[in-house]
Amino acid sequence: MRNIRSTFAAIILVLLLSVVVLQWGRLSAIHTWFPMTAPENRHFLTMSTNEITRETNLKISLLENNSVDSQDAIDNIRYALRYAKIPFEEVDKEDLNSLEPDPFHVLVVAGEHTSEWPYESIEAFVNKGGRLMVALRHGGSDPKWNDLTGIEETNDFVSDTVHGLTIEKPVFPGYNDLSGEHKLLSHSVLDVELSKSAVVYLTVKHIPVMWTYPHGKGKVGFWNTTVTKEKGMRGLLLQSLSLLPPSFVMHQSGIKVTYLDDFPSPIKDEFVHGEGMGYGAFLKDVWWDRIKKLQKDYNLSLTGAFIGTYQDKTDLNTEELIKRQKYPMLYYGRQLENSGGEIALHGYNHQPLVVKEDNHPLYRKKEFNPYLLSVEVGPTHFYNPYGYKIWKSESFIKRTLKDTNQLFQYYFPKEKIQTYVPPSNILGKRGLDALLESIPSLNVLASLYFGEKEDESFIQEYEFDHKYSDLYHFPRTASGHGDSPEDLFLITDAIANQGVFSHFIHPDDRTDPERAQGRNWEEMSEGLEGMYQFISKNFPYLESLTQQEAREKMITYQQSKIDVRYQEDSITISGEDMLDPSVALVRIQPGKHLETGEFSFGEVEVMQASSGLYIVTLRKPSVTLLLKEDVS
């Protein structure tokens, strides 16, 4: 009897082992995910026969000095890393002697201060496997640094500023070449000759601008330019960092917002030359029909930004505003809302909310023009090229904004104004105070993402206001009809960093000579559709949202906690309060790849095969991606 029981137990054991072997075979044919309930359970099965290395996080160390160039370039990288949810640390030059070399440890430096850097420590760090990114070119005068960065010979600085950019090797989809005629990027560069082992990604006038170079067991990235100080380079900076470690994960919010600025608005009494009709007929029968077709074809969620009047004067009361806005609010506003869109505020009129006490730079330009005199709006000695007038008091602003809010409530009693778009992207501090006091339901301020800090425009980051805790800054990244190379470059860079596309379309672009640039509506319409085709083709994972939906998603994304662990043959992503679904861009260096397709955790797609870039859509809070060896 005992022998029978032993034999039966042996049979059961063989069957169980068979099931395990079959299951192992099934798992090794696919990517899989393993729930991780606690940090101690992070060990997981891997389908590689290679030796499993220790699990590690990506570590990025930032070093800057007190030069403006260094600080601006490193600050851009800080923002790029925060937006992509990649942790980093600040280091001092004294810390460089104790850096731990690791393929997943990147040291980032910038600026012409190589004499302050301990060369021997940095060289040893790279030689033993660490990664180095020079994020803004140094002088190249010390040959030992040239040996580390792949420079064979330096022929001093190029005497003139050079413009443009040429993509020699793909870094991220969507970036286009900029010729020297395009002034978006202005470089100060070294005329260099590189080692044959250097891989050049970007050039300007045949001069290498960004390259990578293997050194010992490590790798170096070098930006031979000062253009990394510009905000419109954050996406390229992030993507260049991703070229250095064996693998690199960047998270994205995945947001697409389309604004209709000055809409709904009073109908202008003007003739649209070249189209053979008045502005009202053009808006209704041509422009609006085209926008609705774009909305349908590209699944757009629309956010309109209305104004009460185009008049500069402030003597229209609530009843008069309601009467004048009856047709646009009922016809356009209700269509907008019924199609799933929303309506934001652009202002009582198109005058920026600025009072004398703001001392705003735009209003310091004392260009006398007697035709711009206006008793209602205040002091007549403040003038500017745009003809804007300064408000004479905050109380005036509050009164007109309350009238505008009552106008909105009359036509949309179940809704409330939550987003404000400042006219011409100009806003004073006291104007903002008056705005929030008059309309306390406001929780989004939407101005500009790109621009100079010292400019008169209101430039923003994606963040909560430092004074008003519930007010979120959600700037736009583009406007117009998206058909210039500079527009597409900046659109791509914002997406390459954090996956955001926020675009403003103006109904009166056709009637504005500067914005129309001699084009008829058909040509402008083709450019607009071309831009949305570009977005749909290159970045299909962006989700069309209204501004309020985008606010909610962005805040959730920024407040989520995401942890990425790297091993030789796998990447483990886990997190708390993540978006569902969550989007990650994963770059894998040559020699390995991710399998693509639909899996239990989500989906893996090739984003750019030539650069090892993948889109990973996660529908689980934890996933292990297995890295497969390339078959030669």
mmCIF file of C-alpha atoms in Angstrom, residues 144-484:
data_model
loop_
_atom_site.group_PDB
_atom_site.id
_atom_site.type_symbol
_atom_site.label_atom_id
_atom_site.label_comp_id
_atom_site.label_asym_id
_atom_site.label_seq_id
_atom_site.Cartn_x
_atom_site.Cartn_y
_atom_site.Cartn_z
ATOM 1 C CA LYS A 144 42.683 65.938 -22.588
ATOM 2 C CA TRP A 145 38.986 66.906 -22.622
ATOM 3 C CA ASN A 146 38.984 66.426 -26.386
ATOM 4 C CA ASP A 147 40.231 62.874 -25.908
ATOM 5 C CA LEU A 148 37.329 62.192 -23.556
ATOM 6 C CA THR A 149 34.655 63.762 -25.770
ATOM 7 C CA GLY A 150 35.733 62.408 -29.167
ATOM 8 C CA ILE A 151 37.203 65.621 -30.612
ATOM 9 C CA GLU A 152 40.209 65.000 -32.867
ATOM 10 C CA GLU A 153 40.951 68.616 -33.640
ATOM 11 C CA THR A 154 39.589 72.025 -32.655
ATOM 12 C CA ASN A 155 39.764 74.919 -35.085
ATOM 13 C CA ASP A 156 38.546 77.582 -32.640
ATOM 14 C CA PHE A 157 35.066 79.107 -32.592
ATOM 15 C CA VAL A 158 33.082 79.825 -35.720
ATOM 16 C CA SER A 159 33.289 83.619 -35.897
ATOM 17 C CA ASP A 160 29.651 84.258 -36.796
ATOM 18 C CA THR A 161 26.462 83.057 -35.173
ATOM 19 C CA VAL A 162 25.011 80.246 -37.271
ATOM 20 C CA HIS A 163 21.332 79.399 -37.671
ATOM 21 C CA GLY A 164 19.328 76.276 -38.397
ATOM 22 C CA LEU A 165 19.743 72.594 -37.597
ATOM 23 C CA THR A 166 20.139 69.422 -39.651
ATOM 24 C CA ILE A 167 19.021 66.009 -38.397
ATOM 25 C CA GLU A 168 21.811 63.619 -39.444
ATOM 26 C CA LYS A 169 20.578 60.625 -37.450
ATOM 27 C CA PRO A 170 17.042 60.282 -36.045
ATOM 28 C CA VAL A 171 16.629 61.181 -32.386
ATOM 29 C CA PHE A 172 12.849 61.518 -32.103
ATOM 30 C CA PRO A 173 10.097 61.475 -34.752
ATOM 31 C CA GLY A 174 8.772 64.795 -35.996
ATOM 32 C CA TYR A 175 11.895 66.929 -35.829
ATOM 33 C CA ASN A 176 12.530 68.589 -39.174
ATOM 34 C CA ASP A 177 15.613 70.238 -40.665
ATOM 35 C CA LEU A 178 15.827 74.010 -40.234
ATOM 36 C CA SER A 179 17.776 75.864 -42.902
ATOM 37 C CA GLY A 180 19.992 78.836 -42.184
ATOM 38 C CA GLU A 181 17.120 81.113 -43.185
ATOM 39 C CA HIS A 182 15.170 80.016 -40.115
ATOM 40 C CA LYS A 183 16.255 82.093 -37.114
ATOM 41 C CA LEU A 184 14.598 79.987 -34.415
ATOM 42 C CA LEU A 185 17.950 78.493 -33.321
ATOM 43 C CA SER A 186 21.088 80.652 -33.072
ATOM 44 C CA HIS A 187 24.290 78.741 -32.326
ATOM 45 C CA SER A 188 27.734 79.636 -31.056
ATOM 46 C CA VAL A 189 29.771 76.572 -32.048
ATOM 47 C CA LEU A 190 33.304 75.205 -32.185
ATOM 48 C CA ASP A 191 34.685 74.175 -35.552
ATOM 49 C CA VAL A 192 35.697 70.600 -34.726
ATOM 50 C CA GLU A 193 36.795 67.398 -36.376
ATOM 51 C CA LEU A 194 35.633 64.229 -34.629
ATOM 52 C CA SER A 195 36.925 60.738 -34.084
ATOM 53 C CA LYS A 196 35.595 58.088 -36.450
ATOM 54 C CA SER A 197 34.008 56.434 -33.407
ATOM 55 C CA ALA A 198 31.765 59.439 -32.773
ATOM 56 C CA VAL A 199 28.120 59.128 -33.838
ATOM 57 C CA VAL A 200 26.828 62.494 -35.078
ATOM 58 C CA TYR A 201 23.102 63.174 -34.643
ATOM 59 C CA LEU A 202 22.812 66.919 -35.340
ATOM 60 C CA THR A 203 24.795 69.435 -37.389
ATOM 61 C CA VAL A 204 24.593 73.054 -38.483
ATOM 62 C CA LYS A 205 26.331 74.006 -41.738
ATOM 63 C CA HIS A 206 28.108 70.628 -41.629
ATOM 64 C CA ILE A 207 29.542 71.366 -38.170
ATOM 65 C CA PRO A 208 28.709 68.673 -35.581
ATOM 66 C CA VAL A 209 26.277 70.011 -32.974
ATOM 67 C CA MET A 210 25.422 66.881 -30.977
ATOM 68 C CA TRP A 211 27.170 63.521 -30.946
ATOM 69 C CA THR A 212 27.906 60.517 -28.752
ATOM 70 C CA TYR A 213 31.303 58.924 -28.241
ATOM 71 C CA PRO A 214 32.363 55.672 -26.520
ATOM 72 C CA HIS A 215 35.137 56.025 -23.970
ATOM 73 C CA GLY A 216 36.411 53.003 -22.079
ATOM 74 C CA LYS A 217 33.398 51.156 -20.712
ATOM 75 C CA GLY A 218 31.325 54.340 -20.722
ATOM 76 C CA LYS A 219 29.803 56.817 -23.147
ATOM 77 C CA VAL A 220 29.828 60.585 -23.655
ATOM 78 C CA GLY A 221 27.275 62.920 -25.218
ATOM 79 C CA PHE A 222 28.375 66.370 -26.337
ATOM 80 C CA TRP A 223 26.368 69.479 -27.313
ATOM 81 C CA ASN A 224 28.666 71.730 -29.355
ATOM 82 C CA THR A 225 26.388 74.775 -29.085
ATOM 83 C CA THR A 226 24.868 77.335 -26.739
ATOM 84 C CA VAL A 227 21.341 76.770 -28.072
ATOM 85 C CA THR A 228 20.636 74.374 -25.184
ATOM 86 C CA LYS A 229 19.888 77.494 -23.135
ATOM 87 C CA GLU A 230 16.664 77.868 -25.128
ATOM 88 C CA LYS A 231 13.386 76.486 -23.790
ATOM 89 C CA GLY A 232 12.556 75.059 -27.221
ATOM 90 C CA MET A 233 15.401 72.534 -26.847
ATOM 91 C CA ARG A 234 14.185 70.691 -23.754
ATOM 92 C CA GLY A 235 12.761 67.799 -25.750
ATOM 93 C CA LEU A 236 15.974 67.285 -27.722
ATOM 94 C CA LEU A 237 18.028 67.551 -24.534
ATOM 95 C CA LEU A 238 15.938 64.828 -22.896
ATOM 96 C CA GLN A 239 16.118 62.606 -25.954
ATOM 97 C CA SER A 240 19.892 63.061 -26.194
ATOM 98 C CA LEU A 241 20.220 61.966 -22.560
ATOM 99 C CA SER A 242 18.260 58.839 -23.403
ATOM 100 C CA LEU A 243 20.962 57.840 -25.904
ATOM 101 C CA LEU A 244 23.553 57.254 -23.177
ATOM 102 C CA PRO A 245 22.355 54.446 -20.814
ATOM 103 C CA PRO A 246 21.618 50.901 -22.097
ATOM 104 C CA SER A 247 17.887 51.661 -21.728
ATOM 105 C CA PHE A 248 15.922 54.724 -20.715
ATOM 106 C CA VAL A 249 12.271 55.284 -19.722
ATOM 107 C CA MET A 250 10.527 58.652 -20.135
ATOM 108 C CA HIS A 251 6.935 59.149 -19.056
ATOM 109 C CA GLN A 252 4.454 61.426 -20.806
ATOM 110 C CA SER A 253 1.118 63.011 -19.993
ATOM 111 C CA GLY A 254 -0.248 62.371 -23.512
ATOM 112 C CA ILE A 255 -2.461 65.477 -23.919
ATOM 113 C CA LYS A 256 -3.832 67.289 -26.979
ATOM 114 C CA VAL A 257 -5.809 70.541 -26.533
ATOM 115 C CA THR A 258 -7.328 72.638 -29.320
ATOM 116 C CA TYR A 259 -8.404 76.211 -28.565
ATOM 117 C CA LEU A 260 -10.625 78.428 -30.674
ATOM 118 C CA ASP A 261 -9.482 81.881 -29.589
ATOM 119 C CA ASP A 262 -11.876 84.849 -29.709
ATOM 120 C CA PHE A 263 -14.737 82.347 -30.018
ATOM 121 C CA PRO A 264 -17.634 82.828 -29.548
ATOM 122 C CA SER A 265 -17.235 86.562 -30.051
ATOM 123 C CA PRO A 266 -19.183 89.474 -31.514
ATOM 124 C CA ILE A 267 -19.323 89.412 -35.315
ATOM 125 C CA LYS A 268 -16.940 91.956 -36.812
ATOM 126 C CA ASP A 269 -18.386 94.356 -39.347
ATOM 127 C CA GLU A 270 -15.764 93.904 -42.053
ATOM 128 C CA PHE A 271 -15.334 92.424 -45.500
ATOM 129 C CA VAL A 272 -13.036 89.442 -46.016
ATOM 130 C CA HIS A 273 -11.074 90.465 -49.088
ATOM 131 C CA GLY A 274 -10.131 87.555 -51.307
ATOM 132 C CA GLU A 275 -13.048 85.448 -50.089
ATOM 133 C CA GLY A 276 -15.800 87.681 -51.515
ATOM 134 C CA MET A 277 -17.974 87.839 -48.399
ATOM 135 C CA GLY A 278 -18.466 89.600 -45.096
ATOM 136 C CA TYR A 279 -16.821 88.338 -41.908
ATOM 137 C CA GLY A 280 -20.076 86.930 -40.489
ATOM 138 C CA ALA A 281 -20.738 84.818 -43.596
ATOM 139 C CA PHE A 282 -17.104 83.699 -43.724
ATOM 140 C CA LEU A 283 -17.180 82.667 -40.068
ATOM 141 C CA LYS A 284 -20.433 80.700 -40.414
ATOM 142 C CA ASP A 285 -20.256 79.149 -43.885
ATOM 143 C CA VAL A 286 -16.505 78.670 -44.354
ATOM 144 C CA TRP A 287 -14.427 78.769 -41.186
ATOM 145 C CA TRP A 288 -16.821 77.051 -38.758
ATOM 146 C CA ASP A 289 -17.696 74.306 -41.231
ATOM 147 C CA ARG A 290 -14.000 73.600 -41.701
ATOM 148 C CA ILE A 291 -13.347 73.482 -37.955
ATOM 149 C CA LYS A 292 -16.221 71.043 -37.437
ATOM 150 C CA LYS A 293 -14.807 68.791 -40.154
ATOM 151 C CA LEU A 294 -11.386 68.849 -38.487
ATOM 152 C CA GLN A 295 -13.065 68.050 -35.191
ATOM 153 C CA LYS A 296 -14.723 65.005 -36.727
ATOM 154 C CA ASP A 297 -11.752 63.805 -38.789
ATOM 155 C CA TYR A 298 -9.224 64.066 -35.958
ATOM 156 C CA ASN A 299 -11.502 63.505 -32.965
ATOM 157 C CA LEU A 300 -10.768 66.922 -31.486
ATOM 158 C CA SER A 301 -12.135 68.274 -28.227
ATOM 159 C CA LEU A 302 -12.599 72.009 -28.644
ATOM 160 C CA THR A 303 -12.234 74.784 -26.087
ATOM 161 C CA GLY A 304 -13.528 78.220 -27.091
ATOM 162 C CA ALA A 305 -12.294 81.439 -25.470
ATOM 163 C CA PHE A 306 -14.967 84.147 -25.684
ATOM 164 C CA ILE A 307 -14.838 87.912 -25.254
ATOM 165 C CA GLY A 308 -17.690 90.282 -24.451
ATOM 166 C CA THR A 309 -16.862 93.005 -26.973
ATOM 167 C CA TYR A 310 -14.167 94.085 -29.407
ATOM 168 C CA GLN A 311 -14.609 97.701 -28.313
ATOM 169 C CA ASP A 312 -11.889 99.352 -26.231
ATOM 170 C CA LYS A 313 -14.433 101.285 -24.175
ATOM 171 C CA THR A 314 -15.790 99.878 -20.945
ATOM 172 C CA ASP A 315 -19.224 101.493 -20.829
ATOM 173 C CA LEU A 316 -21.255 98.480 -21.981
ATOM 174 C CA ASN A 317 -23.270 97.062 -19.101
ATOM 175 C CA THR A 318 -24.422 93.478 -18.670
ATOM 176 C CA GLU A 319 -27.707 93.958 -20.543
ATOM 177 C CA GLU A 320 -25.973 95.459 -23.563
ATOM 178 C CA LEU A 321 -23.369 92.657 -23.618
ATOM 179 C CA ILE A 322 -26.125 90.038 -23.477
ATOM 180 C CA LYS A 323 -27.944 91.661 -26.358
ATOM 181 C CA ARG A 324 -24.861 91.967 -28.567
ATOM 182 C CA GLN A 325 -23.713 88.391 -27.873
ATOM 183 C CA LYS A 326 -27.081 86.681 -28.406
ATOM 184 C CA TYR A 327 -26.361 85.202 -31.834
ATOM 185 C CA PRO A 328 -22.752 84.031 -31.288
ATOM 186 C CA MET A 329 -23.522 82.580 -27.852
ATOM 187 C CA LEU A 330 -26.677 80.780 -28.940
ATOM 188 C CA TYR A 331 -25.437 79.606 -32.338
ATOM 189 C CA TYR A 332 -21.723 78.935 -31.833
ATOM 190 C CA GLY A 333 -21.537 78.576 -28.060
ATOM 191 C CA ARG A 334 -24.247 75.954 -27.815
ATOM 192 C CA GLN A 335 -22.863 74.006 -30.766
ATOM 193 C CA LEU A 336 -19.502 74.021 -29.050
ATOM 194 C CA GLU A 337 -20.888 72.736 -25.779
ATOM 195 C CA ASN A 338 -23.198 70.193 -27.412
ATOM 196 C CA SER A 339 -20.220 68.671 -29.230
ATOM 197 C CA GLY A 340 -18.446 68.022 -25.931
ATOM 198 C CA GLY A 341 -16.427 71.235 -25.892
ATOM 199 C CA GLU A 342 -16.178 73.926 -23.266
ATOM 200 C CA ILE A 343 -16.012 77.718 -23.123
ATOM 201 C CA ALA A 344 -13.209 79.699 -21.499
ATOM 202 C CA LEU A 345 -12.893 83.446 -20.881
ATOM 203 C CA HIS A 346 -10.766 85.710 -23.060
ATOM 204 C CA GLY A 347 -11.920 88.929 -21.429
ATOM 205 C CA TYR A 348 -14.498 91.686 -21.305
ATOM 206 C CA ASN A 349 -12.699 93.128 -24.324
ATOM 207 C CA HIS A 350 -9.328 92.482 -25.951
ATOM 208 C CA GLN A 351 -7.405 94.812 -23.634
ATOM 209 C CA PRO A 352 -4.852 93.034 -21.389
ATOM 210 C CA LEU A 353 -5.495 93.234 -17.659
ATOM 211 C CA VAL A 354 -2.728 95.654 -16.695
ATOM 212 C CA VAL A 355 -2.855 98.732 -14.431
ATOM 213 C CA LYS A 356 -0.248 101.464 -14.052
ATOM 214 C CA GLU A 357 1.060 100.008 -10.796
ATOM 215 C CA ASP A 358 2.077 96.805 -12.618
ATOM 216 C CA ASN A 359 4.845 98.760 -14.382
ATOM 217 C CA HIS A 360 4.488 96.305 -17.249
ATOM 218 C CA PRO A 361 7.301 96.472 -19.863
ATOM 219 C CA LEU A 362 4.916 96.745 -22.821
ATOM 220 C CA TYR A 363 3.443 99.960 -21.453
ATOM 221 C CA ARG A 364 6.816 101.600 -20.827
ATOM 222 C CA LYS A 365 7.147 102.212 -24.575
ATOM 223 C CA LYS A 366 6.005 105.839 -24.771
ATOM 224 C CA GLU A 367 5.075 106.084 -28.432
ATOM 225 C CA PHE A 368 2.625 108.958 -28.682
ATOM 226 C CA ASN A 369 -0.401 108.342 -30.873
ATOM 227 C CA PRO A 370 -3.305 110.790 -30.443
ATOM 228 C CA TYR A 371 -5.739 108.327 -32.027
ATOM 229 C CA LEU A 372 -5.332 105.982 -29.058
ATOM 230 C CA LEU A 373 -6.617 108.409 -26.430
ATOM 231 C CA SER A 374 -9.276 106.883 -24.184
ATOM 232 C CA VAL A 375 -10.632 108.532 -21.053
ATOM 233 C CA GLU A 376 -12.301 105.334 -19.901
ATOM 234 C CA VAL A 377 -9.140 103.263 -19.826
ATOM 235 C CA GLY A 378 -6.898 105.729 -18.086
ATOM 236 C CA PRO A 379 -3.624 107.641 -18.384
ATOM 237 C CA THR A 380 -3.019 108.752 -21.959
ATOM 238 C CA HIS A 381 0.786 108.855 -21.708
ATOM 239 C CA PHE A 382 1.115 105.072 -21.816
ATOM 240 C CA TYR A 383 1.274 103.747 -25.372
ATOM 241 C CA ASN A 384 2.665 100.734 -27.152
ATOM 242 C CA PRO A 385 2.979 99.385 -30.693
ATOM 243 C CA TYR A 386 -0.206 97.289 -30.382
ATOM 244 C CA GLY A 387 -2.420 100.195 -29.410
ATOM 245 C CA TYR A 388 -3.308 98.628 -26.055
ATOM 246 C CA LYS A 389 -4.399 100.958 -23.277
ATOM 247 C CA ILE A 390 -3.784 100.593 -19.612
ATOM 248 C CA TRP A 391 -6.676 100.108 -17.186
ATOM 249 C CA LYS A 392 -7.018 103.020 -14.792
ATOM 250 C CA SER A 393 -7.807 100.886 -11.719
ATOM 251 C CA GLU A 394 -8.362 97.374 -10.457
ATOM 252 C CA SER A 395 -11.933 98.279 -9.555
ATOM 253 C CA PHE A 396 -12.609 99.041 -13.227
ATOM 254 C CA ILE A 397 -11.296 95.613 -14.172
ATOM 255 C CA LYS A 398 -13.440 93.906 -11.545
ATOM 256 C CA ARG A 399 -16.616 95.625 -12.680
ATOM 257 C CA THR A 400 -16.187 94.662 -16.334
ATOM 258 C CA LEU A 401 -15.242 91.094 -15.489
ATOM 259 C CA LYS A 402 -18.331 90.702 -13.323
ATOM 260 C CA ASP A 403 -20.432 91.968 -16.237
ATOM 261 C CA THR A 404 -18.752 89.432 -18.513
ATOM 262 C CA ASN A 405 -19.372 86.627 -16.041
ATOM 263 C CA GLN A 406 -23.059 87.567 -15.869
ATOM 264 C CA LEU A 407 -23.172 87.492 -19.674
ATOM 265 C CA PHE A 408 -21.833 83.934 -19.612
ATOM 266 C CA GLN A 409 -24.201 82.833 -16.837
ATOM 267 C CA TYR A 410 -27.182 84.210 -18.746
ATOM 268 C CA TYR A 411 -26.586 81.882 -21.714
ATOM 269 C CA PHE A 412 -25.037 78.977 -19.791
ATOM 270 C CA PRO A 413 -26.607 79.012 -16.306
ATOM 271 C CA LYS A 414 -25.488 75.468 -15.483
ATOM 272 C CA GLU A 415 -21.831 76.154 -16.307
ATOM 273 C CA LYS A 416 -19.110 78.307 -14.756
ATOM 274 C CA ILE A 417 -16.034 79.993 -16.146
ATOM 275 C CA GLN A 418 -12.941 78.041 -15.131
ATOM 276 C CA THR A 419 -10.255 79.018 -17.673
ATOM 277 C CA TYR A 420 -8.823 82.415 -18.588
ATOM 278 C CA VAL A 421 -6.805 83.174 -21.731
ATOM 279 C CA PRO A 422 -5.102 86.593 -21.445
ATOM 280 C CA PRO A 423 -5.503 88.776 -24.556
ATOM 281 C CA SER A 424 -2.264 88.807 -26.556
ATOM 282 C CA ASN A 425 -0.735 86.767 -23.705
ATOM 283 C CA ILE A 426 -0.268 89.875 -21.554
ATOM 284 C CA LEU A 427 -1.265 89.978 -17.888
ATOM 285 C CA GLY A 428 -0.268 92.127 -14.909
ATOM 286 C CA LYS A 429 0.022 90.939 -11.321
ATOM 287 C CA ARG A 430 -2.764 93.227 -10.145
ATOM 288 C CA GLY A 431 -4.816 92.282 -13.161
ATOM 289 C CA LEU A 432 -4.534 88.654 -12.059
ATOM 290 C CA ASP A 433 -5.612 89.603 -8.531
ATOM 291 C CA ALA A 434 -8.658 91.400 -9.905
ATOM 292 C CA LEU A 435 -9.451 88.470 -12.178
ATOM 293 C CA LEU A 436 -9.440 85.876 -9.381
ATOM 294 C CA GLU A 437 -11.453 88.105 -7.067
ATOM 295 C CA SER A 438 -14.093 88.758 -9.743
ATOM 296 C CA ILE A 439 -14.392 85.160 -10.971
ATOM 297 C CA PRO A 440 -13.272 82.841 -8.125
ATOM 298 C CA SER A 441 -14.269 79.726 -10.106
ATOM 299 C CA LEU A 442 -11.217 80.183 -12.367
ATOM 300 C CA ASN A 443 -8.661 77.393 -11.979
ATOM 301 C CA VAL A 444 -6.651 77.523 -15.244
ATOM 302 C CA LEU A 445 -4.531 80.299 -16.713
ATOM 303 C CA ALA A 446 -3.580 79.565 -20.336
ATOM 304 C CA SER A 447 -0.922 81.789 -21.897
ATOM 305 C CA LEU A 448 2.433 80.948 -23.577
ATOM 306 C CA TYR A 449 4.939 78.132 -23.025
ATOM 307 C CA PHE A 450 7.662 79.437 -25.344
ATOM 308 C CA GLY A 451 9.096 82.936 -25.022
ATOM 309 C CA GLU A 452 11.718 85.056 -23.301
ATOM 310 C CA LYS A 453 11.387 85.676 -19.562
ATOM 311 C CA GLU A 454 12.162 89.372 -19.953
ATOM 312 C CA ASP A 455 9.591 89.761 -22.736
ATOM 313 C CA GLU A 456 6.255 91.487 -22.167
ATOM 314 C CA SER A 457 4.386 88.214 -22.742
ATOM 315 C CA PHE A 458 3.155 86.070 -19.857
ATOM 316 C CA ILE A 459 5.383 82.956 -20.039
ATOM 317 C CA GLN A 460 4.398 79.845 -18.087
ATOM 318 C CA GLU A 461 5.399 76.380 -16.993
ATOM 319 C CA TYR A 462 2.941 73.537 -16.349
ATOM 320 C CA GLU A 463 2.470 74.065 -12.625
ATOM 321 C CA PHE A 464 0.287 75.469 -9.873
ATOM 322 C CA ASP A 465 0.444 79.205 -9.246
ATOM 323 C CA HIS A 466 2.747 80.212 -6.406
ATOM 324 C CA LYS A 467 0.132 82.560 -4.914
ATOM 325 C CA TYR A 468 -3.236 80.995 -5.751
ATOM 326 C CA SER A 469 -3.081 77.351 -4.716
ATOM 327 C CA ASP A 470 -5.921 76.111 -6.961
ATOM 328 C CA LEU A 471 -4.873 78.045 -10.076
ATOM 329 C CA TYR A 472 -3.036 75.862 -12.573
ATOM 330 C CA HIS A 473 -0.848 77.228 -15.364
ATOM 331 C CA PHE A 474 -1.468 75.368 -18.621
ATOM 332 C CA PRO A 475 0.285 77.258 -21.456
ATOM 333 C CA ARG A 476 -0.141 76.726 -25.175
ATOM 334 C CA THR A 477 2.701 75.375 -27.286
ATOM 335 C CA ALA A 478 1.591 76.585 -30.731
ATOM 336 C CA SER A 479 -0.855 78.800 -32.603
ATOM 337 C CA GLY A 480 -1.894 79.616 -36.150
ATOM 338 C CA HIS A 481 -1.946 77.123 -38.983
ATOM 339 C CA GLY A 482 1.140 75.063 -38.158
ATOM 340 C CA ASP A 483 2.704 75.168 -41.587
ATOM 341 C CA SER A 484 6.070 76.745 -40.797
#
